[in-house]
Amino acid sequence: MMDGRVKTLHPLIHGGFLALRDNPAHLAAMKEHNIQPIDLVCVNLYPFESTIAKPNCSFAEAIENIDIGGPAMIRSAAKNHRSIVVVTDPAQYDKVLDQMRTHHGQTPYTFRLELATAAYTRTAQYDATIAPYLANATEVHTGVHALACHGLLPALTPHLTKIQDLRYGENPHQLAAFYSTTPTEPGIATAKQLHGKALSYINLLDADAAIDLVREFQLPAAAVIKHTNPCGCAQAESLEAAFDLAYAGDPTAAFGGIVALNREVDEKTADAIVAGKRFLEVIIAPAYTPAALTTLQTRWKDCRILATGQLGPRHSAALHYRSVTGGILVQQPDLAGFDKSKCTVTSTRHPTASEWSDLAFVWLVTKHVKSNAIAIARNGQLLAAGAGQMSRTMSAKIAIELANKNSHAEKLSTAVAGSDAFFPFPDAPELLINAGITAIIHPGGSKKDQDTIDLCNRHNIALVTTGERHFAH
């Protein structure tokens, strides 16, 4: 009834689940009401997680994919696991069949308890996915910020499904595994490995950072990542050209790096990737043509080649988790991109059209460089980045030194720079200006902003503020 919304919430069903087979009063009630005992319950819940993972999922569609009877049946059956086998995952089917064949149609109690534990885990994870989805929808429908009303974590535990055990963590003495959270969008957790050795903990971190960076761009783009920071990144009219520019950013650092691309890899791009004496740990892209895949597989025996499926801009509002001793830090993902309409030109000179293009590019790259971050770019190519320094001035020095070291000195005279947070003093901008930078983008908001503005005006430098920072610790 009611378009299928009400079909399993009925005493004839739940009585068959919950009746204790050794309780005379329960057996009498079953006989009186003609309730048949049910020995096995197999439930696949409405696919709420995969439904809301679709970029075009409407709120109404999500609501209709909240299962009611399914979780109720699972919970009832699991409660009476002394008598009932409850199955909640197709991966359990073979195990159940093996147990029944081994025990002449029966199952041992310990196995039923194991399945009951998995059943309550499944319903807990299901609700834990629904709760934050509804919390995030609150702001859309009411204009009230859900996180302020309900807290960032509305009493939930992230739904974790083990993808694989890893050889070790960051170091050989640390155990590690890779889990997926649901819902997921195309990325490292959904990627299929097409070639190479097993992925390591560090491979996964770097590959995730790489694919997150290239999906920022609408043009064909490539990135080379080392230790989760880009040592090369570029966008161009072709994927082959984007890769060549990205790798040329810092060929020395690219050795043993992770390469990500935001388009299907064609044969020309594959030829560019395998050229020279290069060593890569991972290549990750949406897909590969058969010829391109053969070229890459032939070149490297161990290089991990991953296909994510079609990529688009990040849309998932799935929370980010980071553990600390005795707790977990939780935050929304940084989905902010570049919005020229929100930018303010604080200098006398405005950026040229080409500078605006490079400022947009460098701002998106800077977002993916660990703080304190300074990135330098020209014509859609990352020339160098200074990452993870305790001083923003030191990050600027490193970026300039790397650009010179990698033969980009001439390009610096018409390059732009980005900073993930405001300049507390004009010392770092002065270093960049002295190196030849013609335009700078930063969030603004320092008490010393006027000093930086005055500096830029004296040197005819275009200075843009975004009003938004991109710290990445």
XYZ file of C-alpha atoms in Angstrom:
473
model
C 0.000 0.000 0.000
C 0.940 3.698 -0.357
C 3.085 3.129 -3.455
C 5.029 0.385 -1.721
C 5.974 2.496 1.287
C 4.143 0.048 3.578
C 4.571 -3.631 2.839
C 6.717 -5.451 5.405
C 5.631 -3.825 8.684
C 3.132 -6.535 9.586
C 2.670 -8.995 12.484
C 2.596 -11.977 10.106
C 6.124 -11.092 9.045
C 7.657 -9.714 12.230
C 5.933 -12.385 14.310
C 7.728 -14.937 12.154
C 10.980 -13.138 12.870
C 10.666 -12.505 16.586
C 8.901 -15.575 17.950
C 11.055 -17.578 20.348
C 10.797 -21.159 19.146
C 11.208 -22.626 22.653
C 8.633 -20.363 24.326
C 5.187 -22.106 24.591
C 3.329 -18.791 24.804
C 5.013 -17.580 21.607
C 4.203 -20.838 19.834
C 0.568 -20.588 20.954
C 0.366 -17.030 19.604
C 1.806 -18.185 16.292
C -0.802 -20.929 16.050
C -3.673 -18.613 17.009
C -2.734 -15.968 14.442
C -1.465 -18.372 11.759
C 2.069 -16.939 11.906
C 4.663 -19.058 10.129
C 8.249 -19.184 11.465
C 10.878 -17.613 9.210
C 14.355 -19.103 9.381
C 16.341 -16.997 6.928
C 16.038 -13.286 6.176
C 17.966 -11.875 3.218
C 17.608 -8.102 2.743
C 19.335 -5.711 0.364
C 18.384 -2.201 1.442
C 17.226 0.509 -0.935
C 20.439 1.978 -2.398
C 20.388 5.261 -0.486
C 24.174 5.602 -0.488
C 24.652 5.159 -4.231
C 21.558 7.254 -4.983
C 22.822 10.364 -3.215
C 26.297 9.838 -4.684
C 24.873 10.711 -8.113
C 25.581 14.376 -8.957
C 22.038 14.896 -10.296
C 20.219 13.255 -7.379
C 17.213 15.272 -6.241
C 16.125 15.567 -2.626
C 12.831 13.810 -3.447
C 14.671 10.896 -5.064
C 16.931 10.572 -2.022
C 13.949 10.479 0.350
C 12.236 7.735 -1.655
C 15.413 5.660 -1.352
C 15.295 5.622 2.453
C 14.377 2.025 3.291
C 11.969 1.529 6.217
C 10.827 -2.063 6.152
C 14.261 -3.346 5.227
C 16.075 -2.114 8.347
C 13.091 -3.143 10.479
C 13.260 -6.695 9.119
C 17.023 -6.830 9.551
C 16.819 -5.645 13.155
C 13.994 -8.023 14.034
C 15.757 -11.001 12.504
C 19.102 -10.103 14.063
C 17.478 -9.775 17.481
C 16.315 -13.391 17.172
C 19.594 -14.654 15.737
C 19.345 -17.639 18.060
C 16.903 -19.044 15.512
C 17.357 -16.950 12.366
C 20.051 -16.458 9.752
C 20.105 -12.783 8.714
C 21.930 -11.891 5.501
C 22.625 -8.259 4.582
C 25.402 -8.372 1.986
C 25.773 -10.381 -1.250
C 29.352 -11.087 -0.143
C 27.834 -13.290 2.606
C 25.850 -15.537 0.245
C 28.576 -18.093 -0.433
C 29.443 -18.312 3.282
C 25.808 -18.974 4.191
C 25.474 -21.642 1.509
C 28.712 -23.311 2.623
C 27.532 -23.415 6.249
C 24.135 -24.854 5.260
C 25.726 -27.520 3.056
C 28.205 -28.437 5.781
C 25.522 -28.648 8.513
C 22.723 -30.294 6.524
C 20.621 -27.185 6.080
C 21.444 -25.713 9.493
C 23.977 -23.136 10.663
C 26.015 -22.949 13.881
C 25.054 -20.373 16.502
C 28.432 -18.624 16.338
C 27.919 -18.028 12.618
C 24.424 -16.622 13.167
C 25.813 -14.307 15.865
C 28.484 -13.118 13.438
C 25.811 -12.343 10.850
C 23.668 -10.552 13.435
C 26.620 -8.360 14.364
C 27.151 -7.504 10.705
C 23.418 -6.800 10.375
C 23.335 -4.188 13.129
C 26.521 -2.675 11.718
C 24.795 -2.359 8.358
C 21.688 -0.624 9.740
C 23.846 1.675 11.874
C 25.898 2.659 8.835
C 22.743 3.159 6.778
C 21.286 5.612 9.289
C 24.688 7.241 9.694
C 24.569 8.090 5.977
C 21.017 9.429 6.068
C 21.550 11.707 9.071
C 24.273 13.978 7.605
C 22.500 14.057 4.238
C 19.371 15.460 5.889
C 21.482 17.825 8.012
C 23.145 19.234 4.897
C 19.731 19.561 3.225
C 18.484 21.696 6.106
C 20.363 24.754 4.884
C 19.043 24.304 1.348
C 15.391 24.069 2.404
C 15.252 26.430 5.376
C 18.232 28.746 5.063
C 19.364 27.587 8.522
C 22.939 26.365 8.708
C 22.577 22.716 9.654
C 26.000 22.411 11.218
C 25.293 25.288 13.581
C 21.984 23.726 14.637
C 22.903 20.078 14.911
C 26.654 20.045 15.268
C 29.021 18.813 12.609
C 28.575 15.207 13.669
C 24.926 14.388 14.416
C 25.809 11.346 16.535
C 27.116 9.353 13.611
C 29.946 7.007 12.817
C 31.255 7.059 9.239
C 30.213 4.041 7.185
C 33.449 2.178 6.553
C 33.786 -0.796 4.238
C 37.186 -2.420 3.943
C 38.572 -2.304 0.422
C 41.863 -4.029 1.148
C 44.555 -4.671 3.713
C 47.793 -2.826 3.013
C 51.317 -4.183 3.404
C 51.957 -1.502 6.008
C 51.250 2.138 6.786
C 53.628 5.058 6.451
C 56.384 2.820 7.814
C 56.854 -0.987 7.768
C 56.150 -1.366 11.507
C 52.656 0.197 11.172
C 49.666 -1.960 10.238
C 47.250 -0.339 7.784
C 44.148 -0.942 5.674
C 42.092 0.989 3.119
C 38.389 1.574 3.729
C 35.714 3.286 1.690
C 33.035 5.570 3.048
C 29.640 5.811 1.436
C 28.410 7.593 -0.460
C 31.418 7.907 -2.727
C 32.026 9.774 -5.961
C 34.617 8.808 -8.576
C 38.055 8.944 -7.021
C 40.691 6.823 -5.375
C 38.163 4.707 -3.424
C 36.281 3.743 -6.595
C 39.311 3.376 -8.852
C 40.040 0.060 -10.551
C 43.663 -1.033 -10.661
C 44.528 -2.135 -14.192
C 48.229 -2.884 -13.746
C 51.150 -2.940 -11.339
C 52.021 -3.843 -7.778
C 49.655 -3.539 -4.848
C 49.015 0.019 -3.709
C 50.705 1.236 -0.554
C 49.385 3.588 2.126
C 51.494 6.449 0.745
C 50.534 5.626 -2.868
C 46.876 6.024 -1.917
C 47.424 9.345 -0.152
C 49.387 10.761 -3.081
C 46.999 9.422 -5.725
C 44.065 10.957 -3.873
C 45.840 14.318 -3.730
C 46.695 14.091 -7.424
C 43.215 13.286 -8.686
C 41.672 15.938 -6.417
C 43.912 18.557 -8.007
C 43.306 17.777 -11.693
C 39.543 17.574 -11.282
C 39.610 21.308 -10.436
C 40.174 22.148 -14.118
C 37.828 22.181 -17.090
C 40.608 22.092 -19.680
C 42.735 18.954 -20.087
C 45.020 18.899 -17.038
C 47.818 16.848 -15.520
C 49.562 16.884 -12.162
C 52.654 15.272 -10.699
C 52.487 14.740 -6.942
C 55.196 14.007 -4.385
C 54.328 13.693 -0.689
C 50.791 14.989 -1.413
C 52.163 18.242 -2.867
C 52.223 19.161 -6.569
C 55.729 19.394 -8.002
C 54.127 19.827 -11.420
C 50.708 20.819 -12.723
C 49.408 22.241 -15.985
C 46.335 22.723 -18.120
C 46.419 22.943 -21.911
C 44.358 22.402 -25.041
C 45.450 18.756 -25.220
C 46.163 16.183 -22.525
C 49.551 15.405 -24.064
C 50.590 19.062 -23.820
C 49.272 19.311 -20.263
C 51.356 16.320 -19.200
C 54.525 17.631 -20.868
C 54.155 20.987 -19.116
C 53.327 19.401 -15.768
C 56.324 17.062 -15.861
C 58.602 19.897 -16.945
C 57.684 21.840 -13.815
C 60.195 19.898 -11.712
C 61.534 16.797 -13.505
C 63.873 15.950 -10.623
C 61.110 15.877 -8.024
C 58.846 13.991 -10.449
C 61.057 10.900 -10.174
C 59.029 8.308 -8.275
C 55.977 10.563 -8.371
C 52.268 10.112 -8.919
C 50.736 11.329 -12.184
C 47.048 12.219 -12.464
C 45.133 13.265 -15.562
C 41.542 14.479 -15.870
C 40.761 12.977 -19.293
C 40.926 9.547 -20.873
C 44.579 8.852 -21.686
C 45.101 8.505 -25.443
C 48.066 6.971 -27.215
C 49.847 10.321 -27.760
C 49.644 11.126 -24.055
C 50.804 7.623 -23.139
C 53.804 8.032 -25.472
C 54.651 11.304 -23.728
C 54.392 9.687 -20.295
C 56.740 6.789 -21.133
C 59.338 8.958 -22.890
C 62.799 9.185 -21.357
C 64.160 7.525 -18.254
C 61.191 8.210 -16.030
C 60.100 6.287 -12.982
C 56.518 6.670 -11.795
C 54.775 4.968 -8.889
C 51.156 5.543 -9.927
C 49.230 6.805 -12.955
C 45.588 7.645 -12.293
C 43.051 8.871 -14.846
C 39.375 8.432 -15.717
C 40.149 5.842 -18.425
C 42.672 4.700 -21.030
C 42.348 3.778 -24.667
C 43.439 0.152 -25.290
C 46.570 1.292 -27.133
C 47.485 3.753 -24.377
C 47.051 1.121 -21.674
C 49.251 -1.327 -23.587
C 51.964 1.324 -23.964
C 51.972 2.096 -20.239
C 51.836 -1.567 -19.177
C 54.716 -2.446 -21.483
C 56.902 0.417 -20.219
C 56.615 -0.384 -16.494
C 56.073 -3.734 -14.833
C 55.293 -2.376 -11.375
C 53.737 1.051 -11.993
C 50.203 1.090 -10.597
C 47.723 2.157 -13.284
C 44.315 3.210 -11.958
C 41.073 4.142 -13.698
C 38.541 6.184 -11.727
C 35.719 6.486 -14.244
C 34.420 9.825 -15.481
C 35.502 12.735 -13.329
C 33.814 16.039 -12.692
C 34.141 18.777 -10.099
C 33.950 17.613 -6.508
C 30.302 17.643 -5.462
C 30.124 15.397 -2.442
C 29.646 17.086 0.914
C 31.023 14.005 2.680
C 32.834 15.040 5.823
C 36.611 14.818 6.216
C 37.959 12.951 9.241
C 41.369 13.067 10.853
C 42.296 11.198 13.985
C 44.110 12.735 16.924
C 45.084 11.006 20.142
C 41.830 10.158 21.860
C 39.540 11.709 19.284
C 38.584 12.606 15.733
C 38.629 15.996 14.028
C 35.814 16.490 11.529
C 35.294 19.187 8.928
C 33.465 19.882 5.710
C 35.557 19.420 2.556
C 37.036 22.504 0.892
C 34.908 22.655 -2.264
C 35.522 26.354 -2.941
C 37.019 27.056 -6.343
C 37.876 30.286 -8.132
C 35.128 32.896 -8.487
C 36.275 36.090 -10.173
C 33.105 37.897 -9.125
C 34.132 37.507 -5.478
C 37.644 38.821 -6.050
C 38.732 42.361 -5.298
C 41.559 44.141 -7.095
C 43.266 46.092 -4.315
C 46.123 47.495 -6.403
C 45.994 50.460 -8.766
C 46.790 48.307 -11.787
C 44.266 45.636 -12.712
C 45.387 42.257 -14.032
C 45.525 41.740 -17.778
C 43.369 39.033 -19.376
C 46.277 36.588 -19.432
C 47.120 37.395 -15.824
C 43.513 36.745 -14.763
C 43.694 33.352 -16.462
C 46.915 32.482 -14.653
C 45.642 33.854 -11.335
C 42.623 31.544 -11.577
C 44.938 28.611 -12.330
C 47.467 29.351 -9.605
C 44.722 29.899 -7.032
C 43.346 26.401 -7.653
C 46.838 24.902 -7.490
C 47.647 26.782 -4.280
C 44.568 25.227 -2.694
C 46.270 21.828 -3.021
C 49.695 22.854 -1.675
C 50.313 22.280 2.023
C 50.478 25.424 4.169
C 52.243 27.747 4.249
C 51.772 27.633 0.481
C 53.216 29.803 -2.267
C 52.744 28.768 -5.908
C 54.122 30.398 -9.057
C 52.576 29.835 -12.500
C 52.628 31.094 -16.057
C 50.484 30.192 -19.084
C 48.664 27.430 -17.233
C 51.861 25.781 -15.942
C 53.000 25.482 -12.339
C 56.601 26.677 -12.333
C 57.253 25.934 -8.672
C 55.675 25.767 -5.223
C 56.902 26.299 -1.698
C 55.018 24.020 0.674
C 54.694 23.190 4.346
C 57.083 25.814 5.686
C 56.790 27.464 9.067
C 57.381 30.851 7.400
C 55.529 32.173 4.351
C 58.690 34.010 3.399
C 60.587 30.721 3.318
C 57.890 29.206 1.101
C 58.348 32.109 -1.309
C 62.130 31.641 -1.289
C 61.788 27.918 -2.000
C 59.335 28.497 -4.861
C 61.621 31.069 -6.477
C 64.722 28.900 -6.009
C 62.984 25.852 -7.502
C 61.736 27.832 -10.486
C 65.276 29.035 -11.216
C 66.756 25.596 -10.626
C 64.350 24.022 -13.120
C 65.179 26.501 -15.907
C 62.099 28.707 -15.491
C 64.009 31.922 -14.720
C 62.906 33.678 -17.919
C 59.272 32.738 -17.329
C 59.320 34.364 -13.894
C 59.352 37.803 -15.488
C 55.742 37.339 -16.641
C 54.502 34.864 -14.022
C 51.896 35.164 -11.264
C 51.921 33.913 -7.688
C 49.325 32.653 -5.249
C 49.328 32.422 -1.460
C 46.896 30.178 0.437
C 46.568 32.726 3.279
C 47.194 36.435 3.718
C 50.669 37.933 3.832
C 51.304 39.012 7.446
C 54.079 41.286 6.195
C 55.146 42.507 2.741
C 58.437 40.572 2.865
C 57.249 37.520 0.901
C 55.529 39.644 -1.796
C 58.725 41.670 -2.108
C 60.722 38.505 -2.794
C 58.202 37.466 -5.451
C 58.213 40.905 -7.079
C 62.010 41.007 -7.139
C 61.971 37.623 -8.898
C 59.804 39.098 -11.680
C 56.233 38.222 -10.616
C 53.702 40.615 -12.179
C 50.480 39.652 -10.364
C 49.651 38.125 -6.974
C 46.500 36.553 -5.556
C 45.897 35.980 -1.851
C 42.950 35.951 0.589
C 43.711 39.298 2.218
C 42.712 40.172 5.760
C 46.055 40.974 7.368
C 46.510 44.071 9.497
C 49.464 44.761 7.210
C 47.488 44.449 3.956
C 48.003 48.107 3.145
C 51.783 47.653 3.310
C 51.518 44.902 0.695
C 49.183 47.042 -1.438
C 51.585 49.973 -1.280
C 54.482 47.708 -2.247
C 52.606 46.382 -5.271
C 51.570 49.859 -6.374
C 55.178 51.081 -6.230
C 56.171 48.248 -8.571
C 53.057 48.341 -10.808
C 52.041 44.851 -9.671
C 48.429 43.672 -9.879
C 47.185 42.466 -6.466
C 43.960 40.499 -6.048
C 42.245 39.349 -2.851
C 39.744 36.489 -2.736
C 38.393 36.918 0.790
C 38.778 33.157 1.171
C 41.769 31.138 2.299
C 42.842 27.579 1.462
C 44.893 26.259 4.375
C 45.786 22.587 3.927
C 47.614 21.109 6.907
